[in-house]
Structure formats: structure tokens, C-alpha cells
mmCIF file of C-alpha atoms and ligand atoms in Angstrom:
data_model
loop_
_atom_site.group_PDB
_atom_site.id
_atom_site.type_symbol
_atom_site.label_atom_id
_atom_site.label_comp_id
_atom_site.label_asym_id
_atom_site.label_seq_id
_atom_site.Cartn_x
_atom_site.Cartn_y
_atom_site.Cartn_z
ATOM 1 C CA MET V 691 -142.759 14.614 -185.735
ATOM 2 C CA LYS V 692 -140.966 13.877 -189.120
ATOM 3 C CA PRO V 693 -142.823 13.476 -192.464
ATOM 4 C CA LYS V 694 -141.762 10.402 -192.665
ATOM 5 C CA MET V 695 -143.368 9.196 -189.394
ATOM 6 C CA LEU V 696 -146.807 9.156 -191.294
ATOM 7 C CA LYS V 697 -147.129 5.860 -192.402
ATOM 8 C CA HIS V 698 -149.729 5.037 -195.398
ATOM 9 C CA PRO V 699 -152.555 3.209 -193.787
ATOM 10 C CA PHE V 700 -153.130 0.729 -196.568
ATOM 11 C CA GLN V 701 -151.486 -0.774 -199.645
ATOM 12 C CA TRP V 702 -152.405 0.034 -203.016
ATOM 13 C CA ASP V 703 -154.550 -3.249 -203.692
ATOM 14 C CA GLU V 704 -156.582 -2.368 -200.377
ATOM 15 C CA ARG V 705 -157.207 1.008 -200.845
ATOM 16 C CA LYS V 706 -159.920 2.744 -199.333
ATOM 17 C CA VAL V 707 -161.229 5.961 -198.350
ATOM 18 C CA HIS V 708 -160.208 6.355 -194.728
ATOM 19 C CA ILE V 709 -159.427 8.869 -192.000
ATOM 20 C CA GLU V 710 -156.865 8.732 -189.586
ATOM 21 C CA ASP V 711 -154.628 10.944 -187.467
ATOM 22 C CA ARG V 712 -155.749 14.002 -189.049
ATOM 23 C CA VAL V 713 -155.188 12.687 -192.804
ATOM 24 C CA TRP V 714 -158.295 11.942 -195.023
ATOM 25 C CA TYR V 715 -157.247 9.331 -197.641
ATOM 26 C CA VAL V 716 -159.190 9.393 -200.683
ATOM 27 C CA PRO V 717 -157.515 7.030 -203.350
ATOM 28 C CA ASP V 718 -157.531 6.893 -207.258
ATOM 29 C CA TYR V 719 -158.896 4.429 -209.291
ATOM 30 C CA TYR V 720 -161.385 3.359 -206.835
ATOM 31 C CA GLU V 721 -164.806 2.246 -207.614
ATOM 32 C CA LYS V 722 -166.644 2.501 -204.228
ATOM 33 C CA TYR V 723 -166.659 6.190 -203.137
ATOM 34 C CA GLU V 724 -170.003 5.975 -202.667
ATOM 35 C CA GLU V 725 -169.671 3.165 -199.849
ATOM 36 C CA PHE V 726 -167.845 5.725 -197.937
ATOM 37 C CA ALA V 727 -170.226 8.146 -196.107
ATOM 38 C CA PHE V 728 -168.632 11.577 -195.337
ATOM 39 C CA PRO V 729 -168.875 11.839 -191.620
ATOM 40 C CA GLY V 730 -169.456 15.736 -191.504
ATOM 41 C CA TRP V 731 -166.922 18.390 -190.874
ATOM 42 C CA GLU V 732 -167.968 18.694 -187.344
ATOM 43 C CA TYR V 733 -166.451 14.702 -186.991
ATOM 44 C CA LEU V 734 -163.324 15.772 -188.454
ATOM 45 C CA PHE V 735 -162.965 19.212 -186.896
ATOM 46 C CA SER V 736 -164.862 18.608 -183.368
ATOM 47 C CA ASN V 737 -166.408 21.879 -184.010
ATOM 48 C CA LYS V 738 -168.839 23.806 -186.301
ATOM 49 C CA LEU V 739 -166.674 26.785 -187.522
ATOM 50 C CA PRO V 740 -166.666 27.679 -191.204
ATOM 51 C CA VAL V 741 -164.266 25.404 -193.506
ATOM 52 C CA ARG V 742 -161.744 26.768 -195.990
ATOM 53 C CA VAL V 743 -160.115 24.519 -198.326
ATOM 54 C CA GLU V 744 -156.698 25.292 -199.987
ATOM 55 C CA TYR V 745 -156.573 22.925 -203.366
ATOM 56 C CA CYS V 746 -153.105 21.827 -204.274
ATOM 57 C CA SER V 747 -151.833 22.354 -200.840
ATOM 58 C CA GLY V 748 -148.289 21.133 -201.631
ATOM 59 C CA ASN V 749 -146.070 20.959 -198.709
ATOM 60 C CA GLY V 750 -148.635 22.989 -196.577
ATOM 61 C CA THR V 751 -146.505 25.940 -195.838
ATOM 62 C CA TRP V 752 -149.024 28.573 -196.603
ATOM 63 C CA LEU V 753 -152.008 26.440 -195.161
ATOM 64 C CA SER V 754 -150.123 25.956 -191.933
ATOM 65 C CA GLU V 755 -149.746 29.585 -191.367
ATOM 66 C CA LYS V 756 -153.227 30.660 -192.251
ATOM 67 C CA ALA V 757 -154.269 27.985 -190.094
ATOM 68 C CA LYS V 758 -152.360 29.178 -187.275
ATOM 69 C CA GLN V 759 -153.378 32.760 -188.280
ATOM 70 C CA PHE V 760 -157.151 32.237 -188.464
ATOM 71 C CA PRO V 761 -158.323 29.972 -185.800
ATOM 72 C CA GLU V 762 -162.122 30.957 -186.342
ATOM 73 C CA TYR V 763 -161.940 29.012 -189.428
ATOM 74 C CA ASN V 764 -161.496 25.042 -190.158
ATOM 75 C CA TRP V 765 -158.788 24.230 -192.750
ATOM 76 C CA ILE V 766 -158.381 21.616 -195.313
ATOM 77 C CA GLY V 767 -155.618 21.119 -197.404
ATOM 78 C CA VAL V 768 -156.181 18.745 -200.632
ATOM 79 C CA GLU V 769 -153.093 17.608 -202.099
ATOM 80 C CA LYS V 770 -152.636 14.431 -204.342
ATOM 81 C CA GLN V 771 -148.895 13.669 -203.611
ATOM 82 C CA PHE V 772 -148.627 11.483 -200.425
ATOM 83 C CA GLU V 773 -145.109 12.900 -199.854
ATOM 84 C CA ARG V 774 -146.303 16.552 -199.727
ATOM 85 C CA VAL V 775 -149.394 15.529 -197.490
ATOM 86 C CA ARG V 776 -146.409 13.937 -194.911
ATOM 87 C CA LYS V 777 -144.925 17.409 -194.884
ATOM 88 C CA LEU V 778 -148.191 19.106 -194.279
ATOM 89 C CA TRP V 779 -149.101 16.529 -191.717
ATOM 90 C CA SER V 780 -145.590 16.951 -189.997
ATOM 91 C CA LYS V 781 -146.452 20.789 -189.959
ATOM 92 C CA LEU V 782 -149.777 20.465 -188.294
ATOM 93 C CA LYS V 783 -148.509 18.204 -185.961
ATOM 94 C CA ASN V 784 -145.213 20.116 -184.759
ATOM 95 C CA LEU V 785 -147.011 23.263 -184.740
ATOM 96 C CA LYS V 786 -150.111 21.877 -182.590
ATOM 97 C CA ILE V 787 -152.909 23.170 -185.003
ATOM 98 C CA SER V 788 -155.927 21.729 -184.345
ATOM 99 C CA ASN V 789 -157.959 23.412 -186.880
ATOM 100 C CA LEU V 790 -156.318 21.845 -189.845
ATOM 101 C CA VAL V 791 -156.727 18.417 -191.619
ATOM 102 C CA ALA V 792 -154.969 17.093 -194.956
ATOM 103 C CA LEU V 793 -156.854 15.505 -197.446
ATOM 104 C CA CYS V 794 -154.844 13.032 -199.500
ATOM 105 C CA GLY V 795 -156.122 12.908 -202.901
ATOM 106 C CA GLU V 796 -157.443 14.366 -206.075
ATOM 107 C CA ALA V 797 -159.075 17.502 -205.658
ATOM 108 C CA TYR V 798 -162.270 17.040 -208.079
ATOM 109 C CA THR V 799 -162.618 13.601 -206.963
ATOM 110 C CA ALA V 800 -162.766 14.749 -203.292
ATOM 111 C CA THR V 801 -164.909 17.802 -203.941
ATOM 112 C CA ARG V 802 -167.617 15.722 -206.033
ATOM 113 C CA TYR V 803 -167.703 12.821 -203.973
ATOM 114 C CA TYR V 804 -167.530 14.622 -200.199
ATOM 115 C CA PHE V 805 -167.933 17.986 -200.048
ATOM 116 C CA PRO V 806 -171.306 18.476 -199.185
ATOM 117 C CA SER V 807 -172.714 21.402 -201.226
ATOM 118 C CA GLU V 808 -172.952 24.654 -199.610
ATOM 119 C CA SER V 809 -170.634 23.551 -196.952
ATOM 120 C CA VAL V 810 -167.096 25.182 -197.743
ATOM 121 C CA SER V 811 -167.035 28.885 -196.963
ATOM 122 C CA ASP V 812 -163.980 29.869 -198.986
ATOM 123 C CA ILE V 813 -161.625 28.173 -201.667
ATOM 124 C CA PHE V 814 -158.048 29.109 -202.052
ATOM 125 C CA ILE V 815 -155.638 28.080 -204.983
ATOM 126 C CA ASN V 816 -151.958 29.073 -204.686
ATOM 127 C CA PHE V 817 -149.573 29.015 -207.420
ATOM 128 C CA PRO V 818 -150.993 26.548 -209.461
ATOM 129 C CA ILE V 819 -150.533 25.954 -213.138
ATOM 130 C CA PRO V 820 -152.905 28.548 -214.400
ATOM 131 C CA GLU V 821 -154.865 26.207 -216.611
ATOM 132 C CA GLU V 822 -155.204 23.562 -213.654
ATOM 133 C CA ALA V 823 -156.643 26.717 -211.733
ATOM 134 C CA LEU V 824 -159.334 27.392 -214.407
ATOM 135 C CA GLU V 825 -160.559 23.852 -214.052
ATOM 136 C CA TYR V 826 -160.710 23.981 -210.357
ATOM 137 C CA ILE V 827 -162.876 27.104 -210.426
ATOM 138 C CA LYS V 828 -165.186 25.311 -212.680
ATOM 139 C CA MET V 829 -165.863 22.580 -210.033
ATOM 140 C CA ILE V 830 -166.783 25.038 -207.616
ATOM 141 C CA LYS V 831 -170.284 24.927 -206.422
ATOM 142 C CA ASP V 832 -172.926 26.957 -205.396
ATOM 143 C CA GLY V 833 -172.782 28.401 -201.749
ATOM 144 C CA ILE V 834 -168.897 29.169 -201.763
ATOM 145 C CA SER V 835 -168.716 32.515 -200.712
ATOM 146 C CA SER V 836 -165.563 33.539 -201.967
ATOM 147 C CA ILE V 837 -162.683 32.344 -204.324
ATOM 148 C CA GLU V 838 -159.129 33.512 -204.013
ATOM 149 C CA ILE V 839 -156.581 32.457 -206.473
ATOM 150 C CA PHE V 840 -153.094 33.663 -206.281
ATOM 151 C CA LEU V 841 -151.132 32.909 -209.299
ATOM 152 C CA SER V 842 -147.351 34.005 -209.729
ATOM 153 C CA GLU V 843 -146.770 36.910 -211.763
ATOM 154 C CA ASN V 844 -145.154 34.729 -214.316
ATOM 155 C CA LEU V 845 -147.621 31.985 -214.781
ATOM 156 C CA LEU V 846 -150.479 34.831 -214.849
ATOM 157 C CA GLN V 847 -148.609 36.451 -217.920
ATOM 158 C CA ALA V 848 -148.008 33.056 -219.434
ATOM 159 C CA HIS V 849 -151.739 32.518 -219.117
ATOM 160 C CA ASN V 850 -152.715 35.765 -220.733
ATOM 161 C CA GLN V 851 -150.878 35.187 -223.937
HETATM 162 C C1 SAM R 305 -147.158 24.187 -207.931
HETATM 163 S S1 SAM R 305 -147.723 23.170 -206.482
HETATM 164 C C2 SAM R 305 -147.883 24.725 -205.530
HETATM 165 C C3 SAM R 305 -147.953 23.927 -204.091
HETATM 166 C C4 SAM R 305 -148.503 25.084 -203.065
HETATM 167 N N1 SAM R 305 -149.757 25.480 -202.894
HETATM 168 C C5 SAM R 305 -147.491 26.204 -203.214
HETATM 169 O O1 SAM R 305 -148.190 27.249 -203.218
HETATM 170 O O2 SAM R 305 -146.314 26.089 -202.853
HETATM 171 C C6 SAM R 305 -148.928 22.341 -207.161
HETATM 172 C C7 SAM R 305 -149.246 21.066 -206.151
HETATM 173 O O3 SAM R 305 -150.872 21.084 -206.553
HETATM 174 C C8 SAM R 305 -150.724 19.358 -206.468
HETATM 175 N N2 SAM R 305 -151.955 18.951 -207.356
HETATM 176 C C9 SAM R 305 -152.150 19.086 -208.706
HETATM 177 N N3 SAM R 305 -153.119 18.689 -209.302
HETATM 178 C C10 SAM R 305 -153.825 18.306 -208.277
HETATM 179 C C11 SAM R 305 -155.088 17.750 -208.293
HETATM 180 N N4 SAM R 305 -156.130 17.634 -209.106
HETATM 181 N N5 SAM R 305 -155.549 17.352 -206.967
HETATM 182 C C12 SAM R 305 -154.866 17.423 -205.878
HETATM 183 N N6 SAM R 305 -153.612 18.132 -205.895
HETATM 184 C C13 SAM R 305 -153.159 18.600 -207.019
HETATM 185 C C14 SAM R 305 -149.606 18.970 -207.017
HETATM 186 O O4 SAM R 305 -149.141 17.828 -206.626
HETATM 187 C C15 SAM R 305 -148.693 19.916 -206.346
HETATM 188 O O5 SAM R 305 -148.267 19.713 -204.791
#
């Protein structure tokens, strides 16, 4: 499966929250988030394994490797750019990774509206802009057991200055 084989399921003026073919779409500038009832992780993954989130998953290189390496967890990658979600989708299809789902949307919005409190076991953020990482930490809710933030050394130094 090539990334371009993932077609966006709706036009901008018909945007909606929608789950299809292992991608959960949470559009921006939308006024009806409350109308979509989160169906639960079990619906998304067909099991009750704990859920690990990678915010800002980009093309999904790290995430697809981890999902393969740790099948005892379900993994979800939250990424706002559709072109990057396509690349993650292509990886999860080609590598047949059944415990991985992409969420195409903005991290704070998706978390606020749809991730039920205490439902996520771990959060990972890899190489984001340091200031963004700090914002994401603020939105983490009670019940999430661990946070692992991986900042590249240069970015970390820049942040500390
Ligand atoms: C520097 S890249 C890192 C990608 C990947 N984690 C890696 O290590 O290669 C940051 C990614 O975060 C995404 N991003 C930034 N802010 C976001 C937000 N608020 N919600 C979702 N994705 C976001 C960007 O689109 C971009 O793909």
C-alpha cells in the first residue's frame, strides 16, 4: 500500500469526526465534536489491551517499530498533517500491524474531546519543538502512568538557555 492510496474520506465543507480503515479523523474548526460519541478503545482495537499514545507521530517511523516490538499494548499516533498520517497508515498496512491506529487531528482537541480520563496508559512525544512538548505535558490527565519525552540534544539545549 502506498501512502497516496489512503483517500481523505470527506471534503472540507463536509468535515466530520469519522473512523475508517484504521484512521480516526478529527477535523479542525469543527463545531460538533460533542455529537461524536467515542466508541471506546475496544471498538478501535478489538481487544482490551492498555493504550499508548504518541503525540505528533509524524511519518510514524518510531511508532510502527514500537507497535511491532510491543504487541502487548495498543498504540495510537496523533498527527495533524494528513500527508504524514498517510505514511503511518502505509506502514501499518504493509507491516500488518494490528495494534496500531492513526488519529488525524490536533493533539489537544482529540485528547480533550475523546480520550476518556484514565484510559491511556502511557504517552510518548518524540523530538517535538520543546515549547510544544511542555504544552502537551500540561494537558495530560490524571491516571496516565508515565510520560516519556524524547528531545533531541540540540533542542533540549536550546530550551534550557
Ligand atoms: C518534529 S515532527 C516529529 C515527528 C516524529 N515524532 C519524529 O520524531 O520524527 C513534529 C510533528 O508533530 C506534528 N504536530 C505538531 N503539533 C501538533 C499538534 N498540535 N497536534 C498533532 N500533531 C502535531 C507535526 O505535524 C509534525 O509532524
